[in-house]
Amino acid sequence: MVLTAYGRSSGFCLDPIEKKPLFHFYPGSCALSFGTAGCNLGCRFCQNWDITKAGSMNGLGDQTPPERIAAAAVRLGCRSVAFTYNDPVVFAEYAMNVADACHRVGLAAVAVTAGYMTDECRVEFYGHMDAANVDLKGFTEDFYRRNCAGQLAPVLATLRHLHHNTNVWLEVTTLLIPGENDSDGELENASDWFAAQLGPDVPWHFTAFHPDYKMLDKPGTSSMTLSRACDIARSKGIRYVYTGNTRDLAENSTWCPQCGQRLIGRVWHDVVEWNLSENSCNRCRCRIPGHFDPLPGRWGNRSVRICVA
Ligand code: SF4
């Protein structure tokens, strides 16, 4: 089998790491982000369907060697390179080679993925990654079959593997689609599984749905639904729960689980407040899980398309 998309990106962009979303992995830093074309899932709500469903390779750029991407990321002041927009599982060989090139120059490699992969691929792929945001798109096999042309079980296996068998920093995202995956019962079940299998310290992002691709008949997610999901997750002991695709200073921010101080204030993707000192709350010294520089980056909300020549 030959990866015909090897070396061919659908475009490069400088994004805030918070956009992936990763909230506990070098906050405020910039991630050089790219994808290719195609996907191994077929989500009816895909927001990147123009590249994941691309019928040809015509929209992809010319060959960009891994070393050139890593060098550009260093030159542009990035902290990491992120494989995103489509699922890096479908360009795994390229992503792993870019990750290795990043490590040689001191950069981190980030996978933004649905986590739908085989046991063999999972071990090899994540052996090259430093952080991942994995979608948990729903919590029933029926949801994955009807809406994603996939299965839930391999995704749960990926989450368990990352948490128990690797040092990859893990955060999880669930897009809440009204009437599809947002019932109290499903959120309760998902939260019970999350707390039991991943523990209290893996951040969980609940993001708002907007009609797209083949799912144009559903309304957007209300802020009330997002808050309800957060409350259910927190009631199970999950400490770092966030909302996404919404401007909510309280729900976008990181709070100290011990003294209640706001540790990292966020407005959209911008870090506007910082009360961490050596990975700990600067008031009560409670240690916060994640990877943090002494001070946050200052990249802000910008997303800038670039040419990696
Ligand atoms: S896994 Fe992500 S990129 Fe792939 S089809 Fe689903 S939403 Fe789109």
PDB file of C-alpha atoms and ligand atoms in Angstrom:
ATOM      1  CA  MET A   1       0.000   0.000   0.000  1.00  0.00           C
ATOM      2  CA  VAL A   2       1.309   3.467  -0.868  1.00  0.00           C
ATOM      3  CA  LEU A   3       0.382   6.706   0.923  1.00  0.00           C
ATOM      4  CA  THR A   4      -0.163   8.940  -2.101  1.00  0.00           C
ATOM      5  CA  ALA A   5      -0.778  11.966   0.147  1.00  0.00           C
ATOM      6  CA  TYR A   6       2.696  11.617   1.709  1.00  0.00           C
ATOM      7  CA  GLY A   7       4.286  15.056   1.904  1.00  0.00           C
ATOM      8  CA  ARG A   8       1.267  16.806   0.432  1.00  0.00           C
ATOM      9  CA  SER A   9      -0.594  19.161   2.743  1.00  0.00           C
ATOM     10  CA  SER A  10      -3.959  20.817   2.214  1.00  0.00           C
ATOM     11  CA  GLY A  11      -2.419  23.980   3.676  1.00  0.00           C
ATOM     12  CA  PHE A  12      -0.443  25.214   6.660  1.00  0.00           C
ATOM     13  CA  CYS A  13      -1.744  27.464   9.391  1.00  0.00           C
ATOM     14  CA  LEU A  14      -0.415  28.985  12.595  1.00  0.00           C
ATOM     15  CA  ASP A  15      -3.075  28.339  15.249  1.00  0.00           C
ATOM     16  CA  PRO A  16      -3.335  28.846  18.992  1.00  0.00           C
ATOM     17  CA  ILE A  17      -2.865  25.481  20.725  1.00  0.00           C
ATOM     18  CA  GLU A  18      -6.186  26.211  22.431  1.00  0.00           C
ATOM     19  CA  LYS A  19      -7.904  25.762  19.058  1.00  0.00           C
ATOM     20  CA  LYS A  20      -7.003  22.041  18.879  1.00  0.00           C
ATOM     21  CA  PRO A  21      -8.279  22.184  21.707  1.00  0.00           C
ATOM     22  CA  LEU A  22      -5.465  21.565  24.187  1.00  0.00           C
ATOM     23  CA  PHE A  23      -5.788  23.690  27.329  1.00  0.00           C
ATOM     24  CA  HIS A  24      -3.115  22.056  29.491  1.00  0.00           C
ATOM     25  CA  PHE A  25      -0.330  21.806  26.917  1.00  0.00           C
ATOM     26  CA  TYR A  26       1.811  24.957  26.736  1.00  0.00           C
ATOM     27  CA  PRO A  27      -1.107  27.421  26.955  1.00  0.00           C
ATOM     28  CA  GLY A  28      -0.892  30.472  24.755  1.00  0.00           C
ATOM     29  CA  SER A  29       1.598  28.870  22.375  1.00  0.00           C
ATOM     30  CA  CYS A  30       1.394  28.614  18.614  1.00  0.00           C
ATOM     31  CA  ALA A  31       1.046  25.295  16.781  1.00  0.00           C
ATOM     32  CA  LEU A  32       1.995  24.993  13.127  1.00  0.00           C
ATOM     33  CA  SER A  33      -1.017  23.027  11.914  1.00  0.00           C
ATOM     34  CA  PHE A  34      -1.726  21.025   8.789  1.00  0.00           C
ATOM     35  CA  GLY A  35      -3.662  18.110   7.339  1.00  0.00           C
ATOM     36  CA  THR A  36      -3.890  16.291   4.030  1.00  0.00           C
ATOM     37  CA  ALA A  37      -7.052  14.891   2.428  1.00  0.00           C
ATOM     38  CA  GLY A  38      -9.531  12.125   3.211  1.00  0.00           C
ATOM     39  CA  CYS A  39     -10.574  10.514   6.488  1.00  0.00           C
ATOM     40  CA  ASN A  40     -11.194   7.034   7.874  1.00  0.00           C
ATOM     41  CA  LEU A  41     -14.570   8.102   9.298  1.00  0.00           C
ATOM     42  CA  GLY A  42     -17.547   9.532   7.460  1.00  0.00           C
ATOM     43  CA  CYS A  43     -19.139  11.933   9.914  1.00  0.00           C
ATOM     44  CA  ARG A  44     -22.371  13.502   8.706  1.00  0.00           C
ATOM     45  CA  PHE A  45     -21.498  16.658  10.655  1.00  0.00           C
ATOM     46  CA  CYS A  46     -17.889  17.027   9.453  1.00  0.00           C
ATOM     47  CA  GLN A  47     -16.854  20.670   9.471  1.00  0.00           C
ATOM     48  CA  ASN A  48     -13.875  20.002   7.204  1.00  0.00           C
ATOM     49  CA  TRP A  49     -15.784  18.001   4.603  1.00  0.00           C
ATOM     50  CA  ASP A  50     -14.221  19.962   1.749  1.00  0.00           C
ATOM     51  CA  ILE A  51     -10.891  18.230   2.475  1.00  0.00           C
ATOM     52  CA  THR A  52     -12.045  15.010   4.157  1.00  0.00           C
ATOM     53  CA  LYS A  53     -14.353  14.217   1.257  1.00  0.00           C
ATOM     54  CA  ALA A  54     -12.106  15.595  -1.471  1.00  0.00           C
ATOM     55  CA  GLY A  55     -12.615  13.478  -4.559  1.00  0.00           C
ATOM     56  CA  SER A  56      -9.132  14.153  -5.895  1.00  0.00           C
ATOM     57  CA  MET A  57      -5.680  15.168  -4.716  1.00  0.00           C
ATOM     58  CA  ASN A  58      -5.764  18.340  -6.803  1.00  0.00           C
ATOM     59  CA  GLY A  59      -6.251  20.562  -3.761  1.00  0.00           C
ATOM     60  CA  LEU A  60      -3.064  19.353  -2.083  1.00  0.00           C
ATOM     61  CA  GLY A  61       0.229  21.177  -2.232  1.00  0.00           C
ATOM     62  CA  ASP A  62       3.567  20.031  -3.577  1.00  0.00           C
ATOM     63  CA  GLN A  63       5.950  17.869  -1.599  1.00  0.00           C
ATOM     64  CA  THR A  64       6.951  19.329   1.764  1.00  0.00           C
ATOM     65  CA  PRO A  65       9.606  17.246   3.524  1.00  0.00           C
ATOM     66  CA  PRO A  66       9.261  16.748   7.307  1.00  0.00           C
ATOM     67  CA  GLU A  67      12.478  18.651   8.038  1.00  0.00           C
ATOM     68  CA  ARG A  68      11.185  21.706   6.198  1.00  0.00           C
ATOM     69  CA  ILE A  69       8.012  21.775   8.324  1.00  0.00           C
ATOM     70  CA  ALA A  70       9.998  21.468  11.552  1.00  0.00           C
ATOM     71  CA  ALA A  71      12.416  24.207  10.473  1.00  0.00           C
ATOM     72  CA  ALA A  72       9.531  26.528   9.567  1.00  0.00           C
ATOM     73  CA  ALA A  73       7.894  25.902  12.951  1.00  0.00           C
ATOM     74  CA  VAL A  74      11.116  26.844  14.759  1.00  0.00           C
ATOM     75  CA  ARG A  75      11.606  29.920  12.579  1.00  0.00           C
ATOM     76  CA  LEU A  76       8.037  31.082  13.253  1.00  0.00           C
ATOM     77  CA  GLY A  77       8.273  30.645  17.028  1.00  0.00           C
ATOM     78  CA  CYS A  78       5.955  27.637  17.353  1.00  0.00           C
ATOM     79  CA  ARG A  79       6.039  25.301  20.348  1.00  0.00           C
ATOM     80  CA  SER A  80       4.535  22.372  18.437  1.00  0.00           C
ATOM     81  CA  VAL A  81       3.363  20.998  15.109  1.00  0.00           C
ATOM     82  CA  ALA A  82      -0.229  19.719  15.010  1.00  0.00           C
ATOM     83  CA  PHE A  83      -1.688  17.113  12.657  1.00  0.00           C
ATOM     84  CA  THR A  84      -5.272  18.206  12.264  1.00  0.00           C
ATOM     85  CA  TYR A  85      -8.147  19.234   9.935  1.00  0.00           C
ATOM     86  CA  ASN A  86      -8.452  15.650   8.663  1.00  0.00           C
ATOM     87  CA  ASP A  87      -7.530  12.620  10.759  1.00  0.00           C
ATOM     88  CA  PRO A  88      -3.766  11.990  10.911  1.00  0.00           C
ATOM     89  CA  VAL A  89      -4.471   8.259  10.978  1.00  0.00           C
ATOM     90  CA  VAL A  90      -4.880   8.449   7.190  1.00  0.00           C
ATOM     91  CA  PHE A  91      -1.437  10.045   6.794  1.00  0.00           C
ATOM     92  CA  ALA A  92       0.200   8.275   9.718  1.00  0.00           C
ATOM     93  CA  GLU A  93       3.562   7.622   8.032  1.00  0.00           C
ATOM     94  CA  TYR A  94       3.956  11.293   7.113  1.00  0.00           C
ATOM     95  CA  ALA A  95       2.774  12.471  10.554  1.00  0.00           C
ATOM     96  CA  MET A  96       5.207  10.148  12.344  1.00  0.00           C
ATOM     97  CA  ASN A  97       8.118  11.342  10.181  1.00  0.00           C
ATOM     98  CA  VAL A  98       7.205  14.980  10.810  1.00  0.00           C
ATOM     99  CA  ALA A  99       6.938  14.243  14.545  1.00  0.00           C
ATOM    100  CA  ASP A 100      10.439  12.745  14.524  1.00  0.00           C
ATOM    101  CA  ALA A 101      11.783  15.792  12.689  1.00  0.00           C
ATOM    102  CA  CYS A 102      10.103  18.035  15.276  1.00  0.00           C
ATOM    103  CA  HIS A 103      11.712  16.175  18.155  1.00  0.00           C
ATOM    104  CA  ARG A 104      15.157  16.650  16.610  1.00  0.00           C
ATOM    105  CA  VAL A 105      14.703  20.436  16.872  1.00  0.00           C
ATOM    106  CA  GLY A 106      12.954  20.523  20.259  1.00  0.00           C
ATOM    107  CA  LEU A 107       9.326  20.824  19.126  1.00  0.00           C
ATOM    108  CA  ALA A 108       6.344  18.790  20.307  1.00  0.00           C
ATOM    109  CA  ALA A 109       4.071  16.777  18.020  1.00  0.00           C
ATOM    110  CA  VAL A 110       0.305  16.946  18.487  1.00  0.00           C
ATOM    111  CA  ALA A 111      -2.383  14.669  17.034  1.00  0.00           C
ATOM    112  CA  VAL A 112      -5.967  15.879  16.688  1.00  0.00           C
ATOM    113  CA  THR A 113      -7.868  12.716  15.967  1.00  0.00           C
ATOM    114  CA  ALA A 114     -11.015  10.650  16.263  1.00  0.00           C
ATOM    115  CA  GLY A 115      -8.905   7.820  17.704  1.00  0.00           C
ATOM    116  CA  TYR A 116     -10.455   5.271  15.350  1.00  0.00           C
ATOM    117  CA  MET A 117      -7.603   2.863  14.699  1.00  0.00           C
ATOM    118  CA  THR A 118      -6.400  -0.705  15.088  1.00  0.00           C
ATOM    119  CA  ASP A 119      -4.402  -2.016  18.035  1.00  0.00           C
ATOM    120  CA  GLU A 120      -1.170  -2.244  15.986  1.00  0.00           C
ATOM    121  CA  CYS A 121      -1.463   1.216  14.452  1.00  0.00           C
ATOM    122  CA  ARG A 122      -2.382   2.785  17.796  1.00  0.00           C
ATOM    123  CA  VAL A 123       0.803   1.654  19.537  1.00  0.00           C
ATOM    124  CA  GLU A 124       3.107   2.663  16.701  1.00  0.00           C
ATOM    125  CA  PHE A 125       1.460   6.002  15.943  1.00  0.00           C
ATOM    126  CA  TYR A 126       1.325   7.285  19.523  1.00  0.00           C
ATOM    127  CA  GLY A 127       4.898   6.208  20.089  1.00  0.00           C
ATOM    128  CA  HIS A 128       5.780   9.327  18.063  1.00  0.00           C
ATOM    129  CA  MET A 129       3.325  11.831  19.605  1.00  0.00           C
ATOM    130  CA  ASP A 130       3.598  14.130  22.629  1.00  0.00           C
ATOM    131  CA  ALA A 131      -0.017  15.201  22.969  1.00  0.00           C
ATOM    132  CA  ALA A 132      -3.386  14.287  21.541  1.00  0.00           C
ATOM    133  CA  ASN A 133      -6.882  15.601  21.523  1.00  0.00           C
ATOM    134  CA  VAL A 134      -9.166  12.649  20.847  1.00  0.00           C
ATOM    135  CA  ASP A 135     -12.828  12.997  19.915  1.00  0.00           C
ATOM    136  CA  LEU A 136     -15.320  10.987  21.896  1.00  0.00           C
ATOM    137  CA  LYS A 137     -18.119  11.727  19.460  1.00  0.00           C
ATOM    138  CA  GLY A 138     -20.895   9.958  21.313  1.00  0.00           C
ATOM    139  CA  PHE A 139     -21.269   7.116  23.742  1.00  0.00           C
ATOM    140  CA  THR A 140     -23.293   4.537  21.836  1.00  0.00           C
ATOM    141  CA  GLU A 141     -22.372   2.210  19.004  1.00  0.00           C
ATOM    142  CA  ASP A 142     -25.598   3.353  17.340  1.00  0.00           C
ATOM    143  CA  PHE A 143     -24.374   6.960  17.205  1.00  0.00           C
ATOM    144  CA  TYR A 144     -21.057   5.979  15.646  1.00  0.00           C
ATOM    145  CA  ARG A 145     -22.734   3.666  13.111  1.00  0.00           C
ATOM    146  CA  ARG A 146     -25.451   6.114  12.016  1.00  0.00           C
ATOM    147  CA  ASN A 147     -23.502   9.350  12.076  1.00  0.00           C
ATOM    148  CA  CYS A 148     -19.841   8.439  11.588  1.00  0.00           C
ATOM    149  CA  ALA A 149     -19.784   5.160   9.650  1.00  0.00           C
ATOM    150  CA  GLY A 150     -17.575   3.839  12.456  1.00  0.00           C
ATOM    151  CA  GLN A 151     -17.545   2.153  15.846  1.00  0.00           C
ATOM    152  CA  LEU A 152     -17.219   3.339  19.425  1.00  0.00           C
ATOM    153  CA  ALA A 153     -15.179   0.446  20.841  1.00  0.00           C
ATOM    154  CA  PRO A 154     -11.872   1.235  19.045  1.00  0.00           C
ATOM    155  CA  VAL A 155     -12.120   4.860  20.200  1.00  0.00           C
ATOM    156  CA  LEU A 156     -12.516   3.784  23.820  1.00  0.00           C
ATOM    157  CA  ALA A 157      -9.538   1.468  23.349  1.00  0.00           C
ATOM    158  CA  THR A 158      -7.456   4.407  22.065  1.00  0.00           C
ATOM    159  CA  LEU A 159      -8.410   6.537  25.056  1.00  0.00           C
ATOM    160  CA  ARG A 160      -7.543   3.757  27.481  1.00  0.00           C
ATOM    161  CA  HIS A 161      -4.252   3.079  25.688  1.00  0.00           C
ATOM    162  CA  LEU A 162      -3.203   6.721  25.777  1.00  0.00           C
ATOM    163  CA  HIS A 163      -4.039   7.126  29.440  1.00  0.00           C
ATOM    164  CA  HIS A 164      -2.680   3.849  30.778  1.00  0.00           C
ATOM    165  CA  ASN A 165       0.191   2.879  28.465  1.00  0.00           C
ATOM    166  CA  THR A 166       1.802   6.111  27.243  1.00  0.00           C
ATOM    167  CA  ASN A 167       3.125   9.493  28.379  1.00  0.00           C
ATOM    168  CA  VAL A 168       1.167  11.280  25.649  1.00  0.00           C
ATOM    169  CA  TRP A 169      -0.688  14.250  27.116  1.00  0.00           C
ATOM    170  CA  LEU A 170      -4.395  13.550  26.524  1.00  0.00           C
ATOM    171  CA  GLU A 171      -7.431  15.785  26.255  1.00  0.00           C
ATOM    172  CA  VAL A 172     -10.857  14.709  24.984  1.00  0.00           C
ATOM    173  CA  THR A 173     -13.508  16.534  22.947  1.00  0.00           C
ATOM    174  CA  THR A 174     -17.213  15.801  22.583  1.00  0.00           C
ATOM    175  CA  LEU A 175     -19.250  17.791  20.064  1.00  0.00           C
ATOM    176  CA  LEU A 176     -22.761  17.953  21.507  1.00  0.00           C
ATOM    177  CA  ILE A 177     -25.382  17.517  18.779  1.00  0.00           C
ATOM    178  CA  PRO A 178     -28.959  18.280  19.872  1.00  0.00           C
ATOM    179  CA  GLY A 179     -31.067  15.125  19.980  1.00  0.00           C
ATOM    180  CA  GLU A 180     -28.182  12.864  18.918  1.00  0.00           C
ATOM    181  CA  ASN A 181     -25.715  12.503  21.794  1.00  0.00           C
ATOM    182  CA  ASP A 182     -26.787  15.019  24.446  1.00  0.00           C
ATOM    183  CA  SER A 183     -29.338  13.145  26.566  1.00  0.00           C
ATOM    184  CA  ASP A 184     -28.778  13.050  30.324  1.00  0.00           C
ATOM    185  CA  GLY A 185     -28.567   9.263  30.175  1.00  0.00           C
ATOM    186  CA  GLU A 186     -25.852   9.199  27.516  1.00  0.00           C
ATOM    187  CA  LEU A 187     -23.863  11.937  29.238  1.00  0.00           C
ATOM    188  CA  GLU A 188     -24.163  10.123  32.568  1.00  0.00           C
ATOM    189  CA  ASN A 189     -22.903   6.892  31.009  1.00  0.00           C
ATOM    190  CA  ALA A 190     -20.061   8.655  29.219  1.00  0.00           C
ATOM    191  CA  SER A 191     -19.054  10.495  32.389  1.00  0.00           C
ATOM    192  CA  ASP A 192     -19.131   7.303  34.476  1.00  0.00           C
ATOM    193  CA  TRP A 193     -16.873   5.593  31.929  1.00  0.00           C
ATOM    194  CA  PHE A 194     -14.574   8.622  31.675  1.00  0.00           C
ATOM    195  CA  ALA A 195     -14.143   8.922  35.453  1.00  0.00           C
ATOM    196  CA  ALA A 196     -13.552   5.193  35.886  1.00  0.00           C
ATOM    197  CA  GLN A 197     -11.189   4.722  32.929  1.00  0.00           C
ATOM    198  CA  LEU A 198      -9.401   8.073  32.555  1.00  0.00           C
ATOM    199  CA  GLY A 199      -9.674   9.453  36.081  1.00  0.00           C
ATOM    200  CA  PRO A 200     -10.338  13.001  37.278  1.00  0.00           C
ATOM    201  CA  ASP A 201      -7.427  14.811  35.618  1.00  0.00           C
ATOM    202  CA  VAL A 202      -7.914  14.330  31.859  1.00  0.00           C
ATOM    203  CA  PRO A 203      -9.463  17.548  30.476  1.00  0.00           C
ATOM    204  CA  TRP A 204     -12.788  17.142  28.658  1.00  0.00           C
ATOM    205  CA  HIS A 205     -14.077  19.719  26.178  1.00  0.00           C
ATOM    206  CA  PHE A 206     -17.769  19.920  25.324  1.00  0.00           C
ATOM    207  CA  THR A 207     -18.079  21.889  22.106  1.00  0.00           C
ATOM    208  CA  ALA A 208     -21.053  23.479  20.389  1.00  0.00           C
ATOM    209  CA  PHE A 209     -22.394  22.007  17.150  1.00  0.00           C
ATOM    210  CA  HIS A 210     -23.173  24.157  14.112  1.00  0.00           C
ATOM    211  CA  PRO A 211     -25.118  22.675  11.171  1.00  0.00           C
ATOM    212  CA  ASP A 212     -22.722  21.494   8.456  1.00  0.00           C
ATOM    213  CA  TYR A 213     -22.254  19.007   5.602  1.00  0.00           C
ATOM    214  CA  LYS A 214     -25.063  16.381   5.775  1.00  0.00           C
ATOM    215  CA  MET A 215     -26.416  17.449   9.141  1.00  0.00           C
ATOM    216  CA  LEU A 216     -28.192  20.670   8.330  1.00  0.00           C
ATOM    217  CA  ASP A 217     -31.462  19.762  10.020  1.00  0.00           C
ATOM    218  CA  LYS A 218     -30.236  20.117  13.611  1.00  0.00           C
ATOM    219  CA  PRO A 219     -30.093  23.372  15.571  1.00  0.00           C
ATOM    220  CA  GLY A 220     -26.889  24.622  17.139  1.00  0.00           C
ATOM    221  CA  THR A 221     -26.084  23.559  20.695  1.00  0.00           C
ATOM    222  CA  SER A 222     -27.471  25.858  23.375  1.00  0.00           C
ATOM    223  CA  SER A 223     -25.319  27.206  26.181  1.00  0.00           C
ATOM    224  CA  MET A 224     -27.730  25.509  28.578  1.00  0.00           C
ATOM    225  CA  THR A 225     -26.933  22.104  27.057  1.00  0.00           C
ATOM    226  CA  LEU A 226     -23.199  22.780  27.279  1.00  0.00           C
ATOM    227  CA  SER A 227     -23.523  23.745  30.945  1.00  0.00           C
ATOM    228  CA  ARG A 228     -25.643  20.669  31.681  1.00  0.00           C
ATOM    229  CA  ALA A 229     -22.986  18.398  30.156  1.00  0.00           C
ATOM    230  CA  CYS A 230     -20.268  20.113  32.192  1.00  0.00           C
ATOM    231  CA  ASP A 231     -22.310  19.737  35.382  1.00  0.00           C
ATOM    232  CA  ILE A 232     -22.851  16.017  34.775  1.00  0.00           C
ATOM    233  CA  ALA A 233     -19.137  15.437  34.131  1.00  0.00           C
ATOM    234  CA  ARG A 234     -18.152  17.418  37.217  1.00  0.00           C
ATOM    235  CA  SER A 235     -20.676  15.506  39.344  1.00  0.00           C
ATOM    236  CA  LYS A 236     -18.619  12.371  38.555  1.00  0.00           C
ATOM    237  CA  GLY A 237     -15.451  13.998  39.859  1.00  0.00           C
ATOM    238  CA  ILE A 238     -13.919  15.093  36.537  1.00  0.00           C
ATOM    239  CA  ARG A 239     -12.009  18.244  37.429  1.00  0.00           C
ATOM    240  CA  TYR A 240     -11.118  19.976  34.182  1.00  0.00           C
ATOM    241  CA  VAL A 241     -14.240  20.367  32.081  1.00  0.00           C
ATOM    242  CA  TYR A 242     -14.527  23.076  29.414  1.00  0.00           C
ATOM    243  CA  THR A 243     -16.882  24.358  26.766  1.00  0.00           C
ATOM    244  CA  GLY A 244     -15.796  25.155  23.223  1.00  0.00           C
ATOM    245  CA  ASN A 245     -17.049  27.066  20.174  1.00  0.00           C
ATOM    246  CA  THR A 246     -18.529  29.480  22.683  1.00  0.00           C
ATOM    247  CA  ARG A 247     -17.327  32.581  24.504  1.00  0.00           C
ATOM    248  CA  ASP A 248     -17.729  31.914  28.206  1.00  0.00           C
ATOM    249  CA  LEU A 249     -14.955  33.154  30.464  1.00  0.00           C
ATOM    250  CA  ALA A 250     -16.016  30.891  33.333  1.00  0.00           C
ATOM    251  CA  GLU A 251     -16.426  27.681  31.286  1.00  0.00           C
ATOM    252  CA  ASN A 252     -13.361  28.343  29.098  1.00  0.00           C
ATOM    253  CA  SER A 253     -11.077  28.910  32.091  1.00  0.00           C
ATOM    254  CA  THR A 254      -9.089  26.562  34.315  1.00  0.00           C
ATOM    255  CA  TRP A 255      -9.991  26.674  38.018  1.00  0.00           C
ATOM    256  CA  CYS A 256      -8.000  25.359  40.950  1.00  0.00           C
ATOM    257  CA  PRO A 257      -9.782  22.237  42.207  1.00  0.00           C
ATOM    258  CA  GLN A 258      -8.504  22.882  45.722  1.00  0.00           C
ATOM    259  CA  CYS A 259      -8.960  26.602  46.493  1.00  0.00           C
ATOM    260  CA  GLY A 260     -11.204  27.660  43.602  1.00  0.00           C
ATOM    261  CA  GLN A 261      -8.915  30.360  42.225  1.00  0.00           C
ATOM    262  CA  ARG A 262      -9.055  30.994  38.468  1.00  0.00           C
ATOM    263  CA  LEU A 263      -5.674  29.706  37.267  1.00  0.00           C
ATOM    264  CA  ILE A 264      -5.823  30.266  33.520  1.00  0.00           C
ATOM    265  CA  GLY A 265      -8.388  32.744  32.241  1.00  0.00           C
ATOM    266  CA  ARG A 266      -9.342  32.382  28.578  1.00  0.00           C
ATOM    267  CA  VAL A 267     -11.392  34.537  26.258  1.00  0.00           C
ATOM    268  CA  TRP A 268     -12.048  32.388  23.189  1.00  0.00           C
ATOM    269  CA  HIS A 269      -8.532  31.031  22.504  1.00  0.00           C
ATOM    270  CA  ASP A 270      -6.656  33.856  24.180  1.00  0.00           C
ATOM    271  CA  VAL A 271      -4.995  33.428  27.586  1.00  0.00           C
ATOM    272  CA  VAL A 272      -5.876  36.556  29.582  1.00  0.00           C
ATOM    273  CA  GLU A 273      -4.998  35.523  33.141  1.00  0.00           C
ATOM    274  CA  TRP A 274      -2.230  33.334  34.602  1.00  0.00           C
ATOM    275  CA  ASN A 275      -2.004  32.225  38.219  1.00  0.00           C
ATOM    276  CA  LEU A 276       0.257  29.198  37.854  1.00  0.00           C
ATOM    277  CA  SER A 277       3.704  28.867  39.315  1.00  0.00           C
ATOM    278  CA  GLU A 278       5.787  25.773  38.546  1.00  0.00           C
ATOM    279  CA  ASN A 279       2.721  23.806  37.399  1.00  0.00           C
ATOM    280  CA  SER A 280       0.889  24.710  40.620  1.00  0.00           C
ATOM    281  CA  CYS A 281      -1.744  27.135  41.841  1.00  0.00           C
ATOM    282  CA  ASN A 282       0.158  30.187  43.080  1.00  0.00           C
ATOM    283  CA  ARG A 283      -2.205  30.535  46.046  1.00  0.00           C
ATOM    284  CA  CYS A 284      -2.620  27.045  47.545  1.00  0.00           C
ATOM    285  CA  ARG A 285       0.169  25.150  45.657  1.00  0.00           C
ATOM    286  CA  CYS A 286      -2.225  22.515  44.305  1.00  0.00           C
ATOM    287  CA  ARG A 287      -0.426  20.800  41.402  1.00  0.00           C
ATOM    288  CA  ILE A 288      -2.218  21.068  38.046  1.00  0.00           C
ATOM    289  CA  PRO A 289      -1.807  18.239  35.514  1.00  0.00           C
ATOM    290  CA  GLY A 290      -0.360  19.157  32.136  1.00  0.00           C
ATOM    291  CA  HIS A 291       2.684  20.728  30.502  1.00  0.00           C
ATOM    292  CA  PHE A 292       3.260  24.383  31.325  1.00  0.00           C
ATOM    293  CA  ASP A 293       6.024  26.867  30.638  1.00  0.00           C
ATOM    294  CA  PRO A 294       6.797  29.357  33.447  1.00  0.00           C
ATOM    295  CA  LEU A 295       4.708  31.933  31.582  1.00  0.00           C
ATOM    296  CA  PRO A 296       2.023  31.445  28.927  1.00  0.00           C
ATOM    297  CA  GLY A 297       2.681  32.102  25.256  1.00  0.00           C
ATOM    298  CA  ARG A 298       1.355  35.272  23.718  1.00  0.00           C
ATOM    299  CA  TRP A 299       0.013  33.974  20.442  1.00  0.00           C
ATOM    300  CA  GLY A 300      -3.572  35.008  21.213  1.00  0.00           C
ATOM    301  CA  ASN A 301      -6.541  34.294  18.972  1.00  0.00           C
ATOM    302  CA  ARG A 302      -4.800  34.572  15.615  1.00  0.00           C
ATOM    303  CA  SER A 303      -5.031  31.913  12.913  1.00  0.00           C
ATOM    304  CA  VAL A 304      -2.659  32.732  10.067  1.00  0.00           C
ATOM    305  CA  ARG A 305      -2.322  30.782   6.830  1.00  0.00           C
ATOM    306  CA  ILE A 306       1.301  30.406   5.811  1.00  0.00           C
ATOM    307  CA  CYS A 307       3.383  28.994   3.017  1.00  0.00           C
ATOM    308  CA  VAL A 308       6.073  26.506   4.062  1.00  0.00           C
ATOM    309  CA  ALA A 309       8.575  26.881   1.284  1.00  0.00           C
TER     310      ALA A 309
HETATM  311  S1  SF4 B   1     -13.336  12.136  12.005  1.00  0.00           S
HETATM  312 FE1  SF4 B   1     -13.300  14.385  11.974  1.00  0.00          FE
HETATM  313  S2  SF4 B   1     -12.351  14.908  10.001  1.00  0.00           S
HETATM  314 FE2  SF4 B   1     -13.025  12.745   9.858  1.00  0.00          FE
HETATM  315  S3  SF4 B   1     -15.074  12.826   8.944  1.00  0.00           S
HETATM  316 FE3  SF4 B   1     -15.314  12.824  11.192  1.00  0.00          FE
HETATM  317  S4  SF4 B   1     -15.448  15.005  11.775  1.00  0.00           S
HETATM  318 FE4  SF4 B   1     -14.584  14.904   9.681  1.00  0.00          FE
END
